[in-house]
Coordinates of C-alpha atoms and ligand atoms in Angstrom, one line a residue:
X209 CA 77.7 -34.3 -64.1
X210 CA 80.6 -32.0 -63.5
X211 CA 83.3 -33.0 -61.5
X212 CA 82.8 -30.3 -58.5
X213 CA 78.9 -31.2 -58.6
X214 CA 79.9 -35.3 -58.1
X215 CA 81.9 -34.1 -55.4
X216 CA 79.3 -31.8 -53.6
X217 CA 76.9 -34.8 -54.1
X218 CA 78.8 -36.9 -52.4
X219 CA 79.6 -34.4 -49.7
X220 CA 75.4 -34.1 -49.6
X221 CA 75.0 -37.7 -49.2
X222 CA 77.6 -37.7 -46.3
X223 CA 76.1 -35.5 -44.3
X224 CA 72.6 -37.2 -44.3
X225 CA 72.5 -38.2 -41.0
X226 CA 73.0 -34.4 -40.1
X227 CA 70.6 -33.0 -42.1
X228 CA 67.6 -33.0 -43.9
X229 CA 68.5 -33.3 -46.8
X230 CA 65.4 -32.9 -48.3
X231 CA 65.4 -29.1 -47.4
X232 CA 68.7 -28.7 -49.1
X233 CA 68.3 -30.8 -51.9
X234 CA 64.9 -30.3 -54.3
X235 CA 65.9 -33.1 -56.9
X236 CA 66.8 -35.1 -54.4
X237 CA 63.0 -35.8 -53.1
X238 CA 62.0 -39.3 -54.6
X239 CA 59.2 -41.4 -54.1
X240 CA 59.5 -44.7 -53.1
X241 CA 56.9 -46.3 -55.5
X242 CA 57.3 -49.2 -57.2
X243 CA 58.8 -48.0 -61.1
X244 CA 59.0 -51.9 -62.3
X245 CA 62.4 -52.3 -63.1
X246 CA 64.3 -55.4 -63.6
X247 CA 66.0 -57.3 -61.4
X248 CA 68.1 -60.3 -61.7
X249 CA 67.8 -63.2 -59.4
X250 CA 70.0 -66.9 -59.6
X251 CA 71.0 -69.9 -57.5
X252 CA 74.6 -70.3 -56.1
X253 CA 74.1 -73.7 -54.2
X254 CA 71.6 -73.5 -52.1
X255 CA 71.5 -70.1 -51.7
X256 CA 69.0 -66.9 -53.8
X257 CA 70.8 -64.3 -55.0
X258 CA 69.1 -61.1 -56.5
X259 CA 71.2 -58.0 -58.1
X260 CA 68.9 -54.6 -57.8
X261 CA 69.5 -51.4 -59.2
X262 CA 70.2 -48.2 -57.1
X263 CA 70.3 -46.4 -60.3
X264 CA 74.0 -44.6 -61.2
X265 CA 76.6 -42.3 -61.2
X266 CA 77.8 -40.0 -64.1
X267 CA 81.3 -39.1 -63.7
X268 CA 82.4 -35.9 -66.1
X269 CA 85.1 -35.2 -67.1
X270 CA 86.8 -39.1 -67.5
X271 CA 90.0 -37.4 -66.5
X272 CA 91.5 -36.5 -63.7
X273 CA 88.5 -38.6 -62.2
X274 CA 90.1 -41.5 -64.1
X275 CA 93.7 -42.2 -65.0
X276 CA 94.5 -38.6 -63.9
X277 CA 98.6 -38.7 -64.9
X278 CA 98.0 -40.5 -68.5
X279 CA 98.0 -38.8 -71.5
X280 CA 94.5 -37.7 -72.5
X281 CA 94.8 -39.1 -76.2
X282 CA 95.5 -42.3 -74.8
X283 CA 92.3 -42.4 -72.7
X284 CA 90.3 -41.1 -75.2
X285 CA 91.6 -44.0 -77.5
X286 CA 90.5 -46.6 -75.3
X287 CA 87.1 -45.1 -74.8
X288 CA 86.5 -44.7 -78.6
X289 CA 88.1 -48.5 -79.2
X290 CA 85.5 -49.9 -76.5
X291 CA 82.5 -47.6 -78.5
X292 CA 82.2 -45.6 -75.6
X293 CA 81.3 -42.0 -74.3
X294 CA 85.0 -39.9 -74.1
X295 CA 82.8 -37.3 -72.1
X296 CA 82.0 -39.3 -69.5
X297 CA 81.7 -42.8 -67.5
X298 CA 78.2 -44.1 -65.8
X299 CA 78.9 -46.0 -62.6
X300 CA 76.9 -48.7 -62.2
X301 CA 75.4 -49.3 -58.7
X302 CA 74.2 -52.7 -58.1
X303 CA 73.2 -54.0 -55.4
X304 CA 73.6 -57.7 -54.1
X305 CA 70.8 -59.4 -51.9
X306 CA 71.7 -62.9 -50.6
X307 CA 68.8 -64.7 -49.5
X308 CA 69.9 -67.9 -47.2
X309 CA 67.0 -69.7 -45.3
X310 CA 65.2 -66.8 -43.3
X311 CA 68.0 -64.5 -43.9
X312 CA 68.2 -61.4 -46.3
X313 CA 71.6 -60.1 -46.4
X314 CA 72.2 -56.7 -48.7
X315 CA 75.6 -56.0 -49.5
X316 CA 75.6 -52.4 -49.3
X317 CA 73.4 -49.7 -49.2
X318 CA 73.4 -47.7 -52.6
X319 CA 73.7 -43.7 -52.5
X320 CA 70.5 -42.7 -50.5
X321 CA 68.9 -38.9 -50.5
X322 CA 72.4 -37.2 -51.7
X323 CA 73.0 -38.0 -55.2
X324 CA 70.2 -36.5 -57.1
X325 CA 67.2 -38.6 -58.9
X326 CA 70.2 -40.7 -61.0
X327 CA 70.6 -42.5 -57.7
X328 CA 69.0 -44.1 -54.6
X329 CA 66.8 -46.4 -56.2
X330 CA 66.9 -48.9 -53.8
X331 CA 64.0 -49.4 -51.8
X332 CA 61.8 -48.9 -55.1
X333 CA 63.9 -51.6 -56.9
X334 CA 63.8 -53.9 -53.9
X335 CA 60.3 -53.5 -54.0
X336 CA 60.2 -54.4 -57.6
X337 CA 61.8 -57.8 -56.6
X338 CA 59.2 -58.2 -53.8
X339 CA 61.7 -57.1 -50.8
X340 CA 60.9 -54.5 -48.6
X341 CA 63.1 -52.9 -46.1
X342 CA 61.5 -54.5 -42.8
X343 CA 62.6 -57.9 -44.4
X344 CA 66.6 -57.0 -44.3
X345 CA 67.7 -58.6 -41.7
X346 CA 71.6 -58.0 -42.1
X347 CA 73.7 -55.4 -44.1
X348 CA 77.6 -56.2 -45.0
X349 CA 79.1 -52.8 -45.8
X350 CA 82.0 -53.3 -48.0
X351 CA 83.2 -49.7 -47.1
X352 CA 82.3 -46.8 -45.5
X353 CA 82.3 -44.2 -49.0
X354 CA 78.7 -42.1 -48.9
X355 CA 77.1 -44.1 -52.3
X356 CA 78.1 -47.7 -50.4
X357 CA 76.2 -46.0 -47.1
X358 CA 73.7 -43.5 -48.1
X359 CA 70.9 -45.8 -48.1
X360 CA 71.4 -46.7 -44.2
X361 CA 69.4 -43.4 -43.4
X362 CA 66.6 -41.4 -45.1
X363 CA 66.3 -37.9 -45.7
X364 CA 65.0 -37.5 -41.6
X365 CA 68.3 -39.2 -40.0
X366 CA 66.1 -42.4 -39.7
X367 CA 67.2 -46.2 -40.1
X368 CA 66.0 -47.5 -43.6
X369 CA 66.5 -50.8 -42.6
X370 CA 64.6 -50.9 -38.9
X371 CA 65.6 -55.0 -38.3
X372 CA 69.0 -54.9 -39.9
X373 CA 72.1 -55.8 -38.1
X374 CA 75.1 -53.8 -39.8
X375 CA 78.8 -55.1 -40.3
X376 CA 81.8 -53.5 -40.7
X377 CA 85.0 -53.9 -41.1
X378 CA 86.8 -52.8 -38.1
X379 CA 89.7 -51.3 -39.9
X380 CA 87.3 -49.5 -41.7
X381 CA 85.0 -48.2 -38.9
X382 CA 88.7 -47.3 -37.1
X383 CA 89.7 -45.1 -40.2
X384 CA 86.6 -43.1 -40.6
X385 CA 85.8 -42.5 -37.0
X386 CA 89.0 -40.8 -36.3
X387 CA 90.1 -39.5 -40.0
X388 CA 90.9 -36.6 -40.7
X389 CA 91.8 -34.5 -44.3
X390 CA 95.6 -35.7 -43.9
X391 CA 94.5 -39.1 -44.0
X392 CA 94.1 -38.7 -47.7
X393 CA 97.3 -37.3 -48.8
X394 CA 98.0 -40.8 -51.0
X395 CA 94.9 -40.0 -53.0
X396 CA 94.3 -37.8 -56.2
X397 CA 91.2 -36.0 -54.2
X398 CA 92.5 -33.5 -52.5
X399 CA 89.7 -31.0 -52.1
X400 CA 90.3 -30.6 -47.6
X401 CA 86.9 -28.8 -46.9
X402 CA 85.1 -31.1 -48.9
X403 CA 87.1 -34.0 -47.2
X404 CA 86.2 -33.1 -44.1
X405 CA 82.4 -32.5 -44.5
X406 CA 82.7 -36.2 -46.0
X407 CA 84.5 -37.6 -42.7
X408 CA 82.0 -35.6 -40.7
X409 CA 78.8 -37.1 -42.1
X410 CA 80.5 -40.6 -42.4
X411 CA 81.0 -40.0 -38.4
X412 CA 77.7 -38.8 -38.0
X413 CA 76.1 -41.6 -39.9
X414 CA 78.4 -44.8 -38.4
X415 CA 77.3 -43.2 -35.0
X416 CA 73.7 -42.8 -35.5
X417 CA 74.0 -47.0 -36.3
X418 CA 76.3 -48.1 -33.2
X419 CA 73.5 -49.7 -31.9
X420 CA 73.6 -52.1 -34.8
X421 CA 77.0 -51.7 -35.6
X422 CA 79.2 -55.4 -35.6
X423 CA 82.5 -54.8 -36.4
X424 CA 84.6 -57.5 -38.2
X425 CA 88.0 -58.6 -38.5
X426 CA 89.9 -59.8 -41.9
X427 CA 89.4 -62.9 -42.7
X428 CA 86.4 -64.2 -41.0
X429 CA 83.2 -65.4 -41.6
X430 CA 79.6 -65.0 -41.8
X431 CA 76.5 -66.8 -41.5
X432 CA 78.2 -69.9 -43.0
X433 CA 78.3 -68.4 -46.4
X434 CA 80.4 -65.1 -46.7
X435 CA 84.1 -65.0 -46.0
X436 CA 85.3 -61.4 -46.1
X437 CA 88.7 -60.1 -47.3
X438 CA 91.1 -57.3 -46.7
X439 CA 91.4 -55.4 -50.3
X440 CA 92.8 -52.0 -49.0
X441 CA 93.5 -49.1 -51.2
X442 CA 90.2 -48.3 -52.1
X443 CA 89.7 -47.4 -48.8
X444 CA 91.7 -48.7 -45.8
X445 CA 89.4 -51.3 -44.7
X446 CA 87.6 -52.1 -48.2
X447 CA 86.3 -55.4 -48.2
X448 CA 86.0 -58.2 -50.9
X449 CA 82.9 -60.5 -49.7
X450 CA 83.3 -64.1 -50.7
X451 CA 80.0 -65.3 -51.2
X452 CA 80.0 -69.5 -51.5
X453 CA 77.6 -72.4 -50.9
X454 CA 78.0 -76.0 -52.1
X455 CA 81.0 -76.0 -54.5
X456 CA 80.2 -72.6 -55.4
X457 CA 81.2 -68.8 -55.6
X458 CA 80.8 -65.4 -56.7
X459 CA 83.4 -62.6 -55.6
X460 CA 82.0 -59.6 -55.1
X461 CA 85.0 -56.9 -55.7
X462 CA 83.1 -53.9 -54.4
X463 CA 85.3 -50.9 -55.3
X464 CA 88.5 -52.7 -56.9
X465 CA 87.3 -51.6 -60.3
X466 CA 85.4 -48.4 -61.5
X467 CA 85.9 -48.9 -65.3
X468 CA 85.6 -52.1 -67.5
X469 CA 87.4 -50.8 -70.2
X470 CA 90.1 -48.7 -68.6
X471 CA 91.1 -50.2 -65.8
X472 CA 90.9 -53.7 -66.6
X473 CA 93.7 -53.6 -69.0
X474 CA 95.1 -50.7 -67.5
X475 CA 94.7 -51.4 -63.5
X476 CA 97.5 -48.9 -62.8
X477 CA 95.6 -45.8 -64.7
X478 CA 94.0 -45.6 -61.5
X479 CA 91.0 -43.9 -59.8
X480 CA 90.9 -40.0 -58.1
X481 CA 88.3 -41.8 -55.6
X482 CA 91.1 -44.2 -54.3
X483 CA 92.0 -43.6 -50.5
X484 CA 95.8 -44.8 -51.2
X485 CA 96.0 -44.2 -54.5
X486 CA 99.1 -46.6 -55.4
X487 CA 98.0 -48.9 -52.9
X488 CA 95.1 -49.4 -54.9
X489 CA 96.6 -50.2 -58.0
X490 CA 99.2 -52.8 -56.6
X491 CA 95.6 -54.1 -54.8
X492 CA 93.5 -54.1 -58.0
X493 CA 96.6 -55.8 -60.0
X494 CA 97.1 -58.3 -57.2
X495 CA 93.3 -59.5 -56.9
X496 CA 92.9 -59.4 -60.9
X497 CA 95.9 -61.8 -61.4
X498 CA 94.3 -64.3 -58.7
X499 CA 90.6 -64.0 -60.3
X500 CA 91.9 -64.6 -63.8
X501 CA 93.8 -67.9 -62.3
X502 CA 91.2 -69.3 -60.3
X503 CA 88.6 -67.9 -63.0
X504 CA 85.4 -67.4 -59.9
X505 CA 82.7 -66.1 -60.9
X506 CA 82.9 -62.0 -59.9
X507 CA 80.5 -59.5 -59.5
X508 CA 81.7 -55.8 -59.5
X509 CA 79.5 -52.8 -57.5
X510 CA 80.2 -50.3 -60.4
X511 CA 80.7 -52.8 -63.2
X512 CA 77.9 -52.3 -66.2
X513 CA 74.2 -54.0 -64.8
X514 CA 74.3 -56.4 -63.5
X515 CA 78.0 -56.4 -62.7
X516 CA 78.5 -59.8 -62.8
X517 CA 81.3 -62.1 -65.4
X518 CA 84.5 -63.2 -65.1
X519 CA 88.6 -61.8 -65.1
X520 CA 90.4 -62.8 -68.0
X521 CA 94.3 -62.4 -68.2
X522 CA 95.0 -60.4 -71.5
X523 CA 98.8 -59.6 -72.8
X524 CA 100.4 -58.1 -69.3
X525 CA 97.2 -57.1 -68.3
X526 CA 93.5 -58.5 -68.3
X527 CA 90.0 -57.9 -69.8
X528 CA 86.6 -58.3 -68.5
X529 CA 84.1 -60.6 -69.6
X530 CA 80.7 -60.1 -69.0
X531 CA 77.9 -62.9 -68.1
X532 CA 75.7 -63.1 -71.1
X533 CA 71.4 -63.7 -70.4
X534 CA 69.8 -65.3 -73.2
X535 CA 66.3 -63.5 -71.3
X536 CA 65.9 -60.6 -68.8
X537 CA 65.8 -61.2 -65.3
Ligands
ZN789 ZN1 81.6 -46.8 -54.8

């Protein structure tokens, strides 16, 4: 996918609440049918957790979208090194479902109506692991970008989740509800008009939820097994949710890391989708150097299915190891 057309995508999936998208978007109309694809479901203490696809994001060209002042040879370098695509980089979009007695808490939303038919799996994968959306009964949103909310509404502006109770950062609900295109003068995406149709849908759609809307502060806690952390740069209130029970824990990074192989042992290459875009590297460095030390097990939105291994310090820098499966699922 083209740059500009990621860009327009995500401008579609921002304005869902406004519109219908379906009228405005003909490859955008899925069905919600079970398709059978894995999913991936463990213990941590006493608690289930299940990873589920919402499908993914093809981001063409790597640069400027990725390390956008390196030179391109060097990029290109790493790609080949790693055996990978120098056209383009898939985004991952996995989705975390923690299931603690009665509860069934997602950790984000996935991309909804806006993204075309590469995206906004979600209710069909959560079917596929036997969850439907009348069984959610609490969302954390780590931030407020359009592939982390999408999913909230459908194409009619209606709640996909009916019994869910959403929460937010309030840093982050602050930002968004009163941002406007100057806001992102740190960042490398600097397209205004399309900035501003992304605040206005990302208005449209955290007012549409107020009813359900529980803002949080950094740190705090929820439901005795999530502690939630300030990780700005990404956005201004992104959030790192700490998920724990017994002795154990999985970190789950959200948006610190687009790239296994660029930006783990190159953190300060950076990302154009970064809110603060120097903010986010000192972030993404600062957070690396502690999961590398205390070695926790992570599990990374974007990071290649299912997103989840460990942070391991490399020369100056660090590498990411990937949790191994000996079987599917
Ligand atoms: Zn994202």
């Amino acid at each position: 996918m083209e740059r500009r057309a990621l860009v327009r995508n995500i401008f579609l999936a921002g304005i869902a609440a406004a519109l219908p998208l379906k009228t405005l978007l003909a490859k955008g109309n899925k069905t919600n049918t079970s398709s059978g694809r894995p999913f991936h479901r463990f213990q941590l203490g006493a608690l289930e957790l299940t990873v589920v696809t919402d499908g993914y994001l093809a981001m063409s060209p790597v640069q400027p979208n990725f390390a956008p002042d390196v030179p391109p040879e060097q990029v290109a370098g790493l790609l080949q090194h790693s055996f990978r695509s120098t056209k383009e980089i898939d985004l991952a979009m996995n989705v975390l479902i923690i299931k603690k007695d009665k509860q069934l808490i997602l950790v984000d939303t996935g991309a909804g109506n806006g993204f075309g038919a590469n995206a906004g799996w979600l209710l069909s994968s959560l079917t596929d692991a036997g969850i439907q959306a009348g069984d959610i009964t609490d969302i954390v949103i780590t931030h407020a970008h359009p592939d982390h909310i999408g999913g909230l509404l459908d194409a009619q502006g209606k709640r996909t989740f009916p019994n869910a109770q959403i929460h937010l950062s309030a840093i982050e609900h602050q930002f968004w509800m009163h941002a406007a295109s100057q806001d992102f003068s740190k960042s490398k995406f600097t397209d205004k008009a399309f900035l501003q149709q992304i605040i206005q849908g990302t208005k449209q759609t955290l007012t549409t939820l107020h009813d359900s809307l529980h803002l949080f502060n950094h740190p705090s806690q929820l439901f005795g097994c999530i502690r939630l952390e300030l990780a700005a740069g990404h956005t201004p209130g992104h959030t790192l949710v700490h998920v724990y029970s017994d002795d154990e824990e999985l970190v789950h990074i959200a948006d610190l890391m687009h790239s296994d192989v660029l930006l783990f042992p190159h953190p300060e290459w950076g990302f154009f989708g970064d809110t603060d875009f120097s903010q986010a590297t000192l972030t993404r460095k600062k957070v690396l150097a502690i999961l590398a030390e205390n070695k926790k097990t992570v599990f990374g939105y974007h990071l290649p299915w299912p997103g989840i291994g460990h942070v391991r310090a490399n020369n100056d820098a660090w590498e990411w190891v990937p949790q191994a499966y000996a079987i599917p699922g």
